[in-house]
XYZ file of C-alpha atoms in Angstrom:
280
model
C -3.423 32.092 -5.136
C -4.839 30.102 -2.744
C -4.548 25.960 -3.404
C -6.107 24.938 0.090
C -9.204 23.027 0.785
C -10.884 25.466 2.195
C -10.498 27.954 -0.436
C -12.835 25.811 -1.895
C -16.005 25.758 0.071
C -17.619 28.907 -2.211
C -16.612 30.283 -5.280
C -12.860 32.513 -5.207
C -13.429 35.880 -4.116
C -11.625 39.037 -5.012
C -8.883 40.391 -2.301
C -6.703 42.654 -3.810
C -5.061 46.354 -3.285
C -6.956 48.733 -4.587
C -6.392 49.784 -8.435
C -3.915 51.299 -10.482
C -3.631 53.110 -13.854
C -0.744 51.160 -15.287
C 1.431 52.363 -18.117
C 0.188 49.943 -20.722
C -3.275 51.609 -20.289
C -5.118 53.560 -22.375
C -6.263 56.839 -21.750
C -10.114 55.892 -20.272
C -8.202 53.611 -18.708
C -8.552 50.443 -20.640
C -5.852 47.882 -21.663
C -4.162 48.608 -24.972
C -6.222 45.724 -27.182
C -3.248 44.321 -28.852
C -1.791 41.060 -28.077
C 1.622 41.086 -27.660
C 4.216 38.209 -29.164
C 4.716 37.127 -25.583
C 1.280 36.467 -25.334
C 0.437 34.711 -28.296
C 3.138 32.219 -27.856
C 1.966 32.019 -23.917
C -1.712 30.690 -25.451
C 0.350 28.462 -27.952
C 2.330 26.360 -24.553
C -0.815 26.505 -22.623
C -2.454 24.640 -25.653
C 0.589 22.220 -25.671
C 0.405 21.993 -21.723
C -3.438 21.432 -22.045
C -2.808 18.827 -24.718
C 0.045 17.210 -23.290
C -2.336 16.295 -20.455
C -5.430 14.704 -22.482
C -3.119 12.532 -24.262
C -1.500 11.505 -20.786
C -5.493 11.077 -19.441
C -5.704 8.730 -22.435
C -3.226 6.422 -21.824
C -3.981 6.503 -17.896
C -7.998 5.668 -18.572
C -6.925 2.723 -19.829
C -6.501 0.864 -23.625
C -5.239 -2.453 -25.073
C -3.170 -0.903 -27.380
C 0.267 -0.489 -26.009
C 2.392 0.505 -28.552
C -0.333 3.455 -28.839
C 0.295 3.872 -24.714
C 4.352 4.304 -25.398
C 3.571 6.926 -28.447
C 0.817 8.887 -26.346
C 2.967 9.289 -23.621
C 5.909 10.323 -25.980
C 3.085 12.511 -27.205
C 2.821 14.302 -24.047
C 6.319 14.564 -23.095
C 7.859 16.076 -25.788
C 4.429 18.851 -25.771
C 5.667 19.588 -22.141
C 9.515 19.520 -23.487
C 8.474 21.744 -26.143
C 6.578 24.209 -23.946
C 8.989 24.361 -21.120
C 11.903 25.773 -23.997
C 8.842 27.927 -25.258
C 8.331 29.156 -21.528
C 12.047 30.440 -21.208
C 11.754 32.468 -23.688
C 8.872 34.622 -22.353
C 11.213 36.639 -20.663
C 8.764 37.447 -17.620
C 9.711 35.168 -14.129
C 6.487 35.454 -12.837
C 4.886 34.504 -15.984
C 7.363 31.284 -16.207
C 6.204 30.258 -12.346
C 2.752 30.598 -13.251
C 2.727 28.315 -16.112
C 5.630 25.557 -14.180
C 2.870 25.503 -11.561
C -0.174 24.789 -13.180
C 1.598 22.077 -14.782
C 2.676 20.302 -11.516
C -0.978 21.280 -10.179
C -2.265 18.843 -13.601
C -0.378 16.134 -11.833
C -1.187 16.904 -8.558
C -5.159 16.469 -10.230
C -4.479 13.522 -11.595
C -3.041 11.526 -8.314
C -6.271 13.253 -6.825
C -8.356 11.179 -9.305
C -6.585 7.472 -8.497
C -6.965 7.735 -5.251
C -9.951 5.838 -4.254
C -12.832 7.719 -2.320
C -13.617 8.611 1.275
C -15.576 5.504 2.814
C -16.615 8.181 5.655
C -16.751 11.619 4.019
C -20.044 13.661 4.419
C -21.524 15.325 1.587
C -19.627 18.568 2.055
C -16.310 17.106 2.021
C -16.601 15.361 -1.349
C -17.889 18.396 -2.636
C -14.616 19.740 -1.684
C -12.418 16.986 -2.900
C -14.106 16.974 -6.010
C -13.646 20.994 -6.689
C -10.488 20.607 -5.690
C -9.375 18.377 -8.489
C -11.458 19.929 -10.948
C -9.307 22.696 -10.100
C -6.077 21.106 -10.375
C -7.075 19.499 -13.617
C -7.494 21.715 -15.679
C -9.229 25.347 -13.460
C -5.629 25.812 -12.903
C -4.163 26.178 -16.217
C -7.245 28.538 -16.519
C -6.535 30.733 -14.075
C -2.572 30.651 -13.859
C -2.208 31.005 -17.765
C -4.709 34.630 -17.707
C -2.871 35.919 -14.770
C 0.514 35.344 -16.792
C -0.552 36.644 -19.446
C -1.989 39.837 -17.798
C 1.252 40.254 -16.081
C 2.951 39.692 -20.078
C 0.639 42.902 -20.827
C 2.895 44.731 -18.514
C 0.516 44.712 -15.035
C 2.109 43.710 -12.068
C 1.353 44.399 -8.324
C 0.074 46.685 -6.947
C -1.899 46.944 -9.706
C -5.450 44.295 -9.350
C -5.552 43.351 -13.503
C -3.642 40.520 -12.549
C -6.163 39.396 -9.645
C -8.690 39.807 -11.594
C -7.814 37.494 -14.333
C -6.582 34.796 -11.744
C -10.358 35.466 -10.197
C -11.984 35.269 -13.173
C -10.876 32.417 -14.783
C -10.478 30.223 -11.471
C -14.273 30.633 -11.414
C -15.295 29.976 -14.755
C -13.396 26.564 -14.962
C -14.762 25.505 -12.384
C -17.669 26.613 -13.499
C -17.532 24.705 -17.076
C -16.328 21.672 -15.689
C -19.307 21.140 -13.469
C -21.644 22.217 -16.763
C -20.207 19.547 -18.294
C -20.392 17.215 -15.899
C -24.211 18.007 -16.135
C -24.293 17.568 -20.130
C -22.875 14.216 -19.853
C -25.232 12.826 -17.581
C -27.749 14.493 -19.568
C -26.567 12.915 -22.303
C -26.765 9.576 -20.440
C -23.205 8.695 -20.317
C -22.237 6.210 -18.036
C -19.799 7.459 -15.231
C -19.931 3.974 -13.268
C -16.979 1.047 -14.160
C -14.146 -0.427 -12.448
C -11.404 2.741 -14.233
C -8.318 3.486 -11.701
C -9.361 6.816 -12.349
C -12.883 7.807 -11.269
C -14.157 10.992 -10.058
C -18.226 10.923 -9.032
C -20.033 13.346 -11.086
C -21.808 16.998 -9.993
C -25.103 15.688 -10.258
C -24.565 12.438 -8.127
C -22.804 14.552 -5.238
C -25.762 17.605 -5.320
C -28.233 14.919 -4.060
C -25.909 13.431 -1.698
C -27.190 15.985 1.061
C -31.015 14.553 0.379
C -30.274 10.968 -0.175
C -27.435 9.014 2.061
C -27.947 6.316 0.073
C -25.525 8.061 -2.455
C -22.240 7.504 -0.358
C -22.086 3.894 -0.718
C -22.392 4.299 -4.358
C -19.912 6.356 -4.188
C -17.800 4.190 -2.536
C -18.482 1.240 -4.899
C -17.902 3.541 -7.997
C -21.398 2.948 -9.478
C -19.860 -0.635 -10.071
C -22.681 -2.340 -12.124
C -26.286 -1.328 -13.826
C -27.850 -1.532 -10.933
C -26.445 1.022 -9.287
C -26.071 3.537 -12.105
C -29.795 2.669 -12.336
C -30.325 3.629 -8.493
C -27.767 6.840 -9.032
C -30.005 8.050 -11.964
C -33.099 7.734 -9.822
C -31.689 9.504 -6.899
C -30.183 12.273 -9.074
C -34.088 12.742 -10.886
C -35.794 12.496 -7.688
C -33.618 15.305 -5.870
C -32.814 17.768 -8.403
C -29.059 16.695 -8.379
C -28.626 18.093 -12.489
C -30.486 21.638 -10.942
C -28.536 21.574 -7.959
C -25.130 21.285 -9.980
C -26.541 23.403 -12.113
C -27.058 25.977 -9.714
C -23.816 25.990 -8.636
C -22.284 26.037 -11.957
C -24.157 29.654 -11.869
C -23.068 30.874 -8.595
C -19.341 30.664 -9.527
C -19.692 32.137 -13.175
C -21.797 34.937 -11.573
C -18.712 35.109 -9.074
C -16.201 35.601 -12.250
C -18.552 37.936 -13.336
C -18.328 40.102 -10.781
C -14.617 40.322 -10.245
C -14.520 42.346 -13.856
C -16.904 45.108 -11.991
C -13.649 46.322 -11.364
C -12.623 47.053 -14.894
C -13.440 49.676 -16.754
C -15.724 49.579 -19.805
C -14.117 48.108 -22.910
C -14.875 45.622 -25.511
C -13.171 42.698 -24.085
C -14.707 43.372 -20.283
C -17.909 43.377 -22.652
C -16.688 40.123 -24.018
C -15.839 38.740 -20.679
C -19.078 38.958 -19.105
C -21.115 37.145 -22.052
C -18.589 34.608 -21.463
C -19.967 34.266 -17.993
C -23.679 33.201 -19.550
C -22.856 31.586 -22.969
C -20.254 30.090 -21.873
C -22.289 28.040 -19.497
C -25.132 26.898 -22.277
């Protein structure tokens, strides 16, 4: 599970040992369809961690309601505490380590978001940094949560299933975030402002290759209306939205490809459907 910067240059590929029939598999090789109590608990834990991060991000985004901010921080901390206690009851060391690492990743992602844009960054470097922030900010929880669910189901190394789950969810998490940027851009959302946490949206980054002026706009964080108007004109002129969509679809296609090592089943079909319908 590589987290280094070079690993974000392209969709995450699956590189693991050959698949082996697992003790929890059905005679035709498909996983047993029932959800285990520990897997249900894991889903609850992931939901608590995600909600806690949303509460904390809301405070970091800035608000004049001081008392509300304190309650939001305390609420997020409470959820993380409850999630940590529930983690201990899972009874699988690898699953606990995965979710603990995902929680740490969300903090790393928040730290990256408050760092100022690099003045001399090239478009490729800026895109790598964007995808890494996306991974740390949310895709990590999806990917490591998916792997943990498979581990709780009884599938561990050297079977291929944990790696399939991780690769699938990692790629889908990144694809969905890119598409969310595209939808917000098309809806007219303002990505400018002086907020401490600011990340250049995918459509604008995708137009940088064709228009060097984008670098200066990102450095200024689209400080005023003229910057925002210029950014929208550049994105329209150089197909930034379409380029971003194409990248998201490549990540989704890679997610669909890794499912090819799984046996045919309704679960696999549902996951394949998400790689298309989940981006609409």
